[in-house]
Coordinates of C-alpha atoms and ligand atoms in Angstrom, one line a residue:
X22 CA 192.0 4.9 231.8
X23 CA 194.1 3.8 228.9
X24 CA 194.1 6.6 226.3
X25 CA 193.8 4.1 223.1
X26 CA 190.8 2.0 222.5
X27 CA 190.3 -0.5 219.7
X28 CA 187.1 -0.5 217.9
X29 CA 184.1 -1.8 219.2
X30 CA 183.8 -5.3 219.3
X31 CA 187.1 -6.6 219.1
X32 CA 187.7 -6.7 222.8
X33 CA 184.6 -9.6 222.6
X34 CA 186.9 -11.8 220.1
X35 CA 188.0 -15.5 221.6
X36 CA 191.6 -15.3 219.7
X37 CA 191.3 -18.4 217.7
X38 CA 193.5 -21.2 218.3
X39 CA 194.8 -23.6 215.9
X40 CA 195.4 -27.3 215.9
X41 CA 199.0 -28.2 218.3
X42 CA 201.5 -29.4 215.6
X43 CA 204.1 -30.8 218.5
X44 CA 203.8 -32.6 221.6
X45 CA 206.9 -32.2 224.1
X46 CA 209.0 -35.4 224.0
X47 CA 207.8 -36.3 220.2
X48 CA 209.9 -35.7 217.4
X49 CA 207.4 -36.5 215.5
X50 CA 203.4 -36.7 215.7
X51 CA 200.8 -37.8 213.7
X52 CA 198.8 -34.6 213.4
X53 CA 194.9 -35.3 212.9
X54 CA 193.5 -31.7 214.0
X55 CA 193.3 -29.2 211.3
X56 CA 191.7 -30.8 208.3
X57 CA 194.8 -31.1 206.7
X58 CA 194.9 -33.4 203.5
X59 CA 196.9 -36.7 204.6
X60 CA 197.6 -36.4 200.6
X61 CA 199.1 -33.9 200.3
X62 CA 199.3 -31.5 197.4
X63 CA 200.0 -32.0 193.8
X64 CA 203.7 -33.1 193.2
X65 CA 203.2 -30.6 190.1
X66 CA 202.1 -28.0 192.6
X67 CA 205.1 -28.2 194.5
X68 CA 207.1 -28.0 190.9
X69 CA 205.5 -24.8 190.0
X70 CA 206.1 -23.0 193.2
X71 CA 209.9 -23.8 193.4
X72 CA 209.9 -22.5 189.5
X73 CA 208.1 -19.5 190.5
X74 CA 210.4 -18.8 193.2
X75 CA 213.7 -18.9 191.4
X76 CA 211.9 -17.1 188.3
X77 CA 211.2 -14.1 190.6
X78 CA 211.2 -13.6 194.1
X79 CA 212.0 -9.6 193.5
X80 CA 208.5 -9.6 191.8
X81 CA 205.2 -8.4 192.5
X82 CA 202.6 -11.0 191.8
X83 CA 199.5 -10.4 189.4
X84 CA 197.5 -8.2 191.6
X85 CA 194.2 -9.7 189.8
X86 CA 195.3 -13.0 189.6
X87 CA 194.7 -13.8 186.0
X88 CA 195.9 -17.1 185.4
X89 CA 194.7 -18.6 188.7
X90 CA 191.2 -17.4 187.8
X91 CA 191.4 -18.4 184.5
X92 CA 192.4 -21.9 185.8
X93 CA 189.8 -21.9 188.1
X94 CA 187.0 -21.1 185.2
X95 CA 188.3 -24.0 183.4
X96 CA 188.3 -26.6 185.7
X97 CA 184.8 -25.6 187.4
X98 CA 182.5 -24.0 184.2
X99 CA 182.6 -20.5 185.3
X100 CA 183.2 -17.3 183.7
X101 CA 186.8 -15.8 185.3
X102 CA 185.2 -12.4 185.9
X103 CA 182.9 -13.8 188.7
X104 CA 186.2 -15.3 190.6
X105 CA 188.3 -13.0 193.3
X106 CA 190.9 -15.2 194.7
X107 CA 192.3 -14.0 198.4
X108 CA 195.1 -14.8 200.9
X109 CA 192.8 -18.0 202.2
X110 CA 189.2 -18.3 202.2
X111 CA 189.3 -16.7 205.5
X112 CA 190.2 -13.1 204.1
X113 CA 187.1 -13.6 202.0
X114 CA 184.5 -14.3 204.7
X115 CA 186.4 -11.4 206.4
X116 CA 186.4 -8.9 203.2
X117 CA 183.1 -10.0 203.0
X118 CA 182.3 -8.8 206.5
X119 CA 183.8 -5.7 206.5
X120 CA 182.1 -4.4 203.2
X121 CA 178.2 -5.2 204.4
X122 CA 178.4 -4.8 208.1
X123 CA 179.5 -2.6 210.7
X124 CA 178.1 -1.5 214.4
X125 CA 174.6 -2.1 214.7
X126 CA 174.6 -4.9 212.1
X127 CA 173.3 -8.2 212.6
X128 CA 175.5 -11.2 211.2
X129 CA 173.6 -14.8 211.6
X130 CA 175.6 -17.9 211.8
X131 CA 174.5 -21.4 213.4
X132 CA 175.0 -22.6 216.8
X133 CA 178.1 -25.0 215.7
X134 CA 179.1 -23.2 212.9
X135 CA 182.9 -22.4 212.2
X136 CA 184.6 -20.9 214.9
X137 CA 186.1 -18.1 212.4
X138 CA 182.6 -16.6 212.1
X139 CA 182.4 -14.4 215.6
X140 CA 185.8 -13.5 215.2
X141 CA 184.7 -12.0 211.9
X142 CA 181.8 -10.7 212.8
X143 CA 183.2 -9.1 216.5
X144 CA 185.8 -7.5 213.7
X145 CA 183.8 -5.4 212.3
X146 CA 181.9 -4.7 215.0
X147 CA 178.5 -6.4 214.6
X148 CA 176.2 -8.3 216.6
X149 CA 176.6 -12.2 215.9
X150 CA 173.1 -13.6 216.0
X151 CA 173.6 -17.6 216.9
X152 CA 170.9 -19.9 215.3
X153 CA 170.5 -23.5 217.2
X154 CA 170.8 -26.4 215.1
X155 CA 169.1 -29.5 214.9
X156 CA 170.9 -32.7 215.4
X157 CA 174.2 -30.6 214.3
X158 CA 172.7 -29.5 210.8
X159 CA 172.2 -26.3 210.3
X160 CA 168.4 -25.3 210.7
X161 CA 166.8 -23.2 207.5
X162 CA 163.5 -22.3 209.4
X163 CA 165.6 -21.5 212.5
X164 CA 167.7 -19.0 210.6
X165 CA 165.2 -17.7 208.5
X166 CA 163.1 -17.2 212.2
X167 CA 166.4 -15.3 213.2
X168 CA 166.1 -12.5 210.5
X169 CA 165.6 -9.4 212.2
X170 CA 165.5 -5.5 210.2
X171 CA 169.4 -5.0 211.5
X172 CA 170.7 -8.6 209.7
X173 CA 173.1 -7.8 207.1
X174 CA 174.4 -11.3 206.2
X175 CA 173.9 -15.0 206.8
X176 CA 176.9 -17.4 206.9
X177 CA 176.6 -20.7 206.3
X178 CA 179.6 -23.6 206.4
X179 CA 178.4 -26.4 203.8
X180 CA 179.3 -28.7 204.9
X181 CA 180.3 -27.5 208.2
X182 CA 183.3 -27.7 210.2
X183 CA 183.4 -29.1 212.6
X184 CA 180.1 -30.8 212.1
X185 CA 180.3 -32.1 209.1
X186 CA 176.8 -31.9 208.5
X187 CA 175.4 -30.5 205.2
X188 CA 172.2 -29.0 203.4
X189 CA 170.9 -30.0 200.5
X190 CA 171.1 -27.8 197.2
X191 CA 166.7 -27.4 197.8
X192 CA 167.6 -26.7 201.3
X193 CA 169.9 -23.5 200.5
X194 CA 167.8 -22.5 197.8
X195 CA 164.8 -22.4 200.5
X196 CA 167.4 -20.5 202.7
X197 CA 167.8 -18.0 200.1
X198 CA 164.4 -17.6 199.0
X199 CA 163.4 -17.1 202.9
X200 CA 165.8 -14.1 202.9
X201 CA 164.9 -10.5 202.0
X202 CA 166.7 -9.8 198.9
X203 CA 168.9 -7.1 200.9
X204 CA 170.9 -9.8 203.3
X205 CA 174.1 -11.0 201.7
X206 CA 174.3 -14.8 202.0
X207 CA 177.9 -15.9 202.4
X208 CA 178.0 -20.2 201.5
X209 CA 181.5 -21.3 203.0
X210 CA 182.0 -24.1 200.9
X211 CA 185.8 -25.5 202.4
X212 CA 184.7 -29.0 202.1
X213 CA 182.7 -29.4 198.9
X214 CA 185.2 -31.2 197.2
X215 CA 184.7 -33.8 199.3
X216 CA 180.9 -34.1 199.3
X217 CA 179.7 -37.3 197.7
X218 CA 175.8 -36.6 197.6
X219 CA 173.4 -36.1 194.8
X220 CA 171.5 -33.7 196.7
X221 CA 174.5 -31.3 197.4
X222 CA 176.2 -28.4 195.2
X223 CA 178.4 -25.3 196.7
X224 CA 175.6 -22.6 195.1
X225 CA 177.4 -21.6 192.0
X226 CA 173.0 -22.1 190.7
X227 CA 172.3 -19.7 193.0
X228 CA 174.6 -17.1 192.5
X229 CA 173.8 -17.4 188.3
X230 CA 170.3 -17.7 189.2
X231 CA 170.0 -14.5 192.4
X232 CA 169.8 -11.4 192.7
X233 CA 173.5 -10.7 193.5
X234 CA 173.5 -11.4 197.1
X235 CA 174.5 -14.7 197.0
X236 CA 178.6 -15.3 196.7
X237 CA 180.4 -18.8 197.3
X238 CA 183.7 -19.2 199.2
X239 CA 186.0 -22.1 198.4
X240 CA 189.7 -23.1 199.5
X241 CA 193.4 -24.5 198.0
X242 CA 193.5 -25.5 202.0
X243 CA 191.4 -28.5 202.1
X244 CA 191.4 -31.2 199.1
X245 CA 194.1 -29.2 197.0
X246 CA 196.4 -30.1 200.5
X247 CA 197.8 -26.7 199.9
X248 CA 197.0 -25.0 203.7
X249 CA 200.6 -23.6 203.9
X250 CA 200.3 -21.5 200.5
X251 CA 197.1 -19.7 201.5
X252 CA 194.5 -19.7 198.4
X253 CA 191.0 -18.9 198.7
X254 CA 188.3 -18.3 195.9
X255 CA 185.1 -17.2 195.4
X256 CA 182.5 -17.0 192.6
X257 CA 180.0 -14.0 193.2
X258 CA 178.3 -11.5 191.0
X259 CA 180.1 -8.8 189.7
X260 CA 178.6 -6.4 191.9
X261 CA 179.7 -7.6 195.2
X262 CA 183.8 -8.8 193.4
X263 CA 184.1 -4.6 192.8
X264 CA 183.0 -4.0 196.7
X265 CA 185.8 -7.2 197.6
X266 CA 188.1 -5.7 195.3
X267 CA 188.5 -2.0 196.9
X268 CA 188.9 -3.1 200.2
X269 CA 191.3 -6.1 199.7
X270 CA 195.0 -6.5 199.6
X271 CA 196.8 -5.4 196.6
X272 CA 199.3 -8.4 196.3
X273 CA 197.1 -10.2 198.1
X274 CA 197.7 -13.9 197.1
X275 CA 201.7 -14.4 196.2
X276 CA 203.1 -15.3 193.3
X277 CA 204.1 -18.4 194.9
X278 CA 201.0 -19.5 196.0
X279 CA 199.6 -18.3 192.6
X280 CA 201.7 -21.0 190.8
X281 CA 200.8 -23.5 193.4
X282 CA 197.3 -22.6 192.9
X283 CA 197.3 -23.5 189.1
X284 CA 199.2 -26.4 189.2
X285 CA 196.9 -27.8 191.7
X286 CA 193.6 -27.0 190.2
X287 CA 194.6 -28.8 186.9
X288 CA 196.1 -31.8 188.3
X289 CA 192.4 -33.3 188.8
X290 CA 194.0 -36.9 189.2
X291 CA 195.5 -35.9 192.4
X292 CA 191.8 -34.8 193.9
X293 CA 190.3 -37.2 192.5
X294 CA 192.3 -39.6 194.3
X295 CA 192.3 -37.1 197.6
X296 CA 188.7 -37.6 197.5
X297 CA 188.6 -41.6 196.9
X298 CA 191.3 -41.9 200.4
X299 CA 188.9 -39.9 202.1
X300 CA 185.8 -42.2 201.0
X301 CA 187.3 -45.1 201.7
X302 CA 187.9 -44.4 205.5
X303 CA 185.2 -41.7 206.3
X304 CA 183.0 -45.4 207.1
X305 CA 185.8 -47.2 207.7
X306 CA 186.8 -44.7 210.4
X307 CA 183.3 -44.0 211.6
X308 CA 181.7 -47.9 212.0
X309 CA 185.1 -49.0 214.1
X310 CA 184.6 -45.5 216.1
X311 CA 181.2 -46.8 217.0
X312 CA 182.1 -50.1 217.5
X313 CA 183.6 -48.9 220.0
X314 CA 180.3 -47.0 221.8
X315 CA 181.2 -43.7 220.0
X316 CA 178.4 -41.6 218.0
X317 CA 179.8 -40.4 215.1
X318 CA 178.0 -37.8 213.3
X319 CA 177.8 -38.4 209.5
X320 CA 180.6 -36.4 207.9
X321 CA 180.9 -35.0 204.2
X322 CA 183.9 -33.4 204.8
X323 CA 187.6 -34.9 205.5
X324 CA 187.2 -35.7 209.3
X325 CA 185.0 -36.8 211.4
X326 CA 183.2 -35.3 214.9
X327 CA 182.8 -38.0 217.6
X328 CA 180.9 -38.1 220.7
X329 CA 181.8 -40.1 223.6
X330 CA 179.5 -41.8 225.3
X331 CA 181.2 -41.0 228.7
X332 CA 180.3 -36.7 227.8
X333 CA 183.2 -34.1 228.2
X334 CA 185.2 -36.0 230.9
X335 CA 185.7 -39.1 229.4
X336 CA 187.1 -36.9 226.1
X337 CA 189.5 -35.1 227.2
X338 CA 191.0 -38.5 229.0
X339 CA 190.5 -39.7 225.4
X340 CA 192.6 -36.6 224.1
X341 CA 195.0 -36.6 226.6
X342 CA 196.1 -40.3 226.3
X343 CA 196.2 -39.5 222.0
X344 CA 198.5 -37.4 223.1
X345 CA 200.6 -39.5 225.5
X346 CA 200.6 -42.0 222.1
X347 CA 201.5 -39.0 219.5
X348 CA 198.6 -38.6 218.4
X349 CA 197.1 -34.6 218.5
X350 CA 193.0 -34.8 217.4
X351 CA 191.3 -31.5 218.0
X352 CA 189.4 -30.7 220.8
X353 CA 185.8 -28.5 220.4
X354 CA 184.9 -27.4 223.7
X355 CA 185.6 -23.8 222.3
X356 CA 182.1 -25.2 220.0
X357 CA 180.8 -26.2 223.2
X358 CA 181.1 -29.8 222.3
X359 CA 183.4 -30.6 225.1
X360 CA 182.0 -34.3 224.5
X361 CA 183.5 -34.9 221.9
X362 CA 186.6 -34.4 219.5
X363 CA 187.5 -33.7 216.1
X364 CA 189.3 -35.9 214.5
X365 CA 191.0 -35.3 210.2
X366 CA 191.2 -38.5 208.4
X367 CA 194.4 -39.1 207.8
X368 CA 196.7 -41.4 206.0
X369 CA 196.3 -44.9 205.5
X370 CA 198.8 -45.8 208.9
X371 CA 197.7 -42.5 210.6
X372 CA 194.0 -44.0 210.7
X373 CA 195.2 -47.3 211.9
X374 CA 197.2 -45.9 215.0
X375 CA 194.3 -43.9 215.7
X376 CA 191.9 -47.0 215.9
X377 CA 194.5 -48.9 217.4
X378 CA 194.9 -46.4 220.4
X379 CA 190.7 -45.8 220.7
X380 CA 190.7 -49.3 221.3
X381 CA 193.4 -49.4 223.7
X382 CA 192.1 -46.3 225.4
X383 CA 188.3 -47.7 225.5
X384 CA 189.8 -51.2 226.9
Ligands
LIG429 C1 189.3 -24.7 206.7 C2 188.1 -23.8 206.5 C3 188.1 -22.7 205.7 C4 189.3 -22.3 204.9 O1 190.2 -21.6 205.4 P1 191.4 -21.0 204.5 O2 191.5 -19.6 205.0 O3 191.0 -21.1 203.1 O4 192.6 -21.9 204.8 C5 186.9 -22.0 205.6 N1 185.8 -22.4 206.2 C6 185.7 -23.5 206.9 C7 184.4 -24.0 207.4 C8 186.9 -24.3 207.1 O5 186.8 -25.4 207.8

C-alpha cells in the first residue's frame, strides 16, 4: 500500500483538458476551440500591462484589488464592496466550493454543464449530483427535484458552455425561489456579455434582492479577449466576499493582469464591437452549418455546438479532417456529446475557412 493518500475525491477527477493550440506540420492554425475572442483585447489593455510591467515588476500587487473593482462598479452600476476579483473565474467557482462544501456534501450541476464543475466539486470532496437537461437547457424543475438535505450548492453556467443554451432572468429567479434559503446558488455567467435577449440578465437582481446565497461569477477571458492574463469577478453579498476572502490567494490577481483588467473594462467600444462580430456570424455561422444537414443548437455565447447528423462517427471524421486543413474545433465527447463538436466563432477569414472546409468535408 502506498503510505500517502490524497483526500477523498480527488482520485475521481477526469484532469481537464484544454483546447490543442498546434497541429504537427502547421506552423500556424486557426484555433476555434476554447472560446477565445477572435478580437482580441483592448489595444489600451495591452498598453497598460506593458506600463505596469516596466513600472514595477519587484512589486506586490493590491491584494484587494481596488482600482479593478472600482472600475468594475463603474462600468456595471454596482457598489465595489460586493466585487472580489480572483486569478480567473475558475478560482472563484473553486473558492466558492471549498468554503460551503466538503465530504458528504451535495453539489448539483446539469447534465451538460461546464466540464470544470466535477473537477471542483471531486476537489473538495463532495458528491456531484448531475441534473438531465431538456433539449440542452438547463431544467429548473429537474434541479429543484434534485434538492436533497446534503445539497450545499447549485451551479449553474448562463449561458452554458458548451451548450450555449440559457435561462431566462424569471427562470433563475424560479430556480432560486425553489431553493431552501440554505443552498448557495453559484450563476457562472462567462458568456453574458454576449447574450442579446430581453429575457436574460447574469443575477446581479437577485443577489440585491436574496438572501445572501446568491453570488454571480463573471470573466476578463471571454469578451474582454484577455484569457492569457487570468481575471475573474464576482458580485455577491458581503457575507459570502469575507468567507472568499480568507481562503483565497493573497496576491491573487497580478498587477499585470490588474492593469489589463482596467483598461479593458473601460474601453466599452472594443466590447461593444466584440459583441457586434459575434452577432453578425453566430446566424451566419449557424444557417450555412445547417445547410449543410447540421443541427445547431441556438447559442448566446461566442461559439456554437453542432450535431452531425451522421452521430459521433461521422464527427470525429469531421474533426480529424479540420485538422488535416489547420483547423482545431473542440471535441465534447468528454460531455458525452461525442456527436457533435464545439466550434468558437472566430474572425471574419477564420469563419470562412471553417465553412469552406464543412462543405468540402460534407461533399
Ligand atoms: C470560460 C469559462 C469560464 C471562465 O474561466 P476563467 O477561469 O475566467 O478563464 C467560466 N465558466 C464557463 C462556463 C466558461 O466557459
Amino acid at each position: 500500500m502506498h503510505p500517502l493518500k490524497p483526500r477523498d475525491g480527488i482520485l475521481n477527477i477526469v484532469p481537464y483538458k484544454a483546447g490543442d493550440a498546434k497541429i504537427e506540420g502547421f506552423k500556424t492554425v486557426i484555433k476555434l476551440a476554447s472560446n477565445e475572442s477572435p478580437m482580441g483585447p483592448s489595444p489600451k489593455a495591452i498598453d497598460a500591462t506593458i506600463a505596469a510591467a516596466g513600472a514595477g515588476m519587484h512589486l506586490y500587487p493590491d491584494p484587494a484589488c481596488t482600482q479593478l473593482r472600482q472600475a468594475i462598479g463603474e462600468v456595471h452600476d454596482l457598489d465595489p464592496d460586493q466585487i472580489i476579483c480572483s486569478n480567473g473565474s475558475e478560482e472563484l467557482l473553486h473558492l466558492l466550493a471549498k468554503g460551503y462544501a466538503t465530504i458528504g456534501d451535495e453539489i448539483i450541476y446539469c447534465q451538460y454543464g461546464f466540464i470544470a464543475y466535477p473537477i471542483i466539486i471531486h476537489g473538495v470532496g463532495a458528491t456531484p449530483v448531475v441534473v438531465p437537461e431538456d433539449n440542452y437547457t438547463a431544467n429548473v424543475d429537474a434541479i429543484l427535484a434534485a434538492v436533497t438535505d446534503k445539497t450545499k450548492i447549485v451551479n449553474l453556467a448562463n449561458p452554458n458552455n458548451p451548450t450555449g443554451t440559457y435561462l431566462s432572468t424569471s427562470e433563475v429567479k424560479r430556480l432560486r425561489d425553489g431553493l431552501r434559503d440554505d443552498i448557495l446558488l453559484v450563476l457562472d455567467a462567462a458568456y453574458a456579455e454576449y447574450v442579446d435577449k430581453q429575457d436574460y440578465d447574469a443575477g446581479f437582481d437577485l443577489v440585491n434582492n436574496g438572501l445572501d446565497n446568491t453570488i454571480v461569477t463573471r470573466t476578463f477571458s471571454k469578451i474582454y479577449g484577455l484569457a492569457a492574463a487570468r481575471v475573474g469577478w464576482a458580485y455577491g453579498p458581503k457575507t459570502i466576499l469575507d468567507i472568499l476572502h480568507r481562503i483565497r490567494g493573497t496576491f491573487n490577481v497580478s498587477a499585470l493582469s490588474q492593469a489589463a483588467a482596467i483598461a479593458a473594462v473601460h474601453d466599452r467600444e472594443h466590447v461593444a464591437k466584440t459583441k457586434a462580430h459575434n452577432l453578425k456570424w453566430l446566424p451566419k455561422l449557424s444557417q450555412a452549418l445547417e445547410e449543410l444537414g447540421m443541427t445547431v443548437t441556438p447559442s448566446q455565447g461566442n461559439f456554437i455546438l453542432a450535431h452531425f447528423p451522421g452521430g459521433p462517427e461521422q464527427a470525429q471524421a469531421a474533426d480529424t479532417f479540420l485538422r488535416s486543413k489547420g483547423i482545431i474545433v473542440r471535441p465534447v465527447g468528454n460531455y458525452d456529446l461525442a456527436g457533435a463538436l464545439r466550434i468558437t466563432i472566430g474572425t471574419d477569414s477564420e469563419n470562412d475557412a471553417l465553412l469552406t472546409e464543412m462543405t468540402a468535408f460534407f461533399a
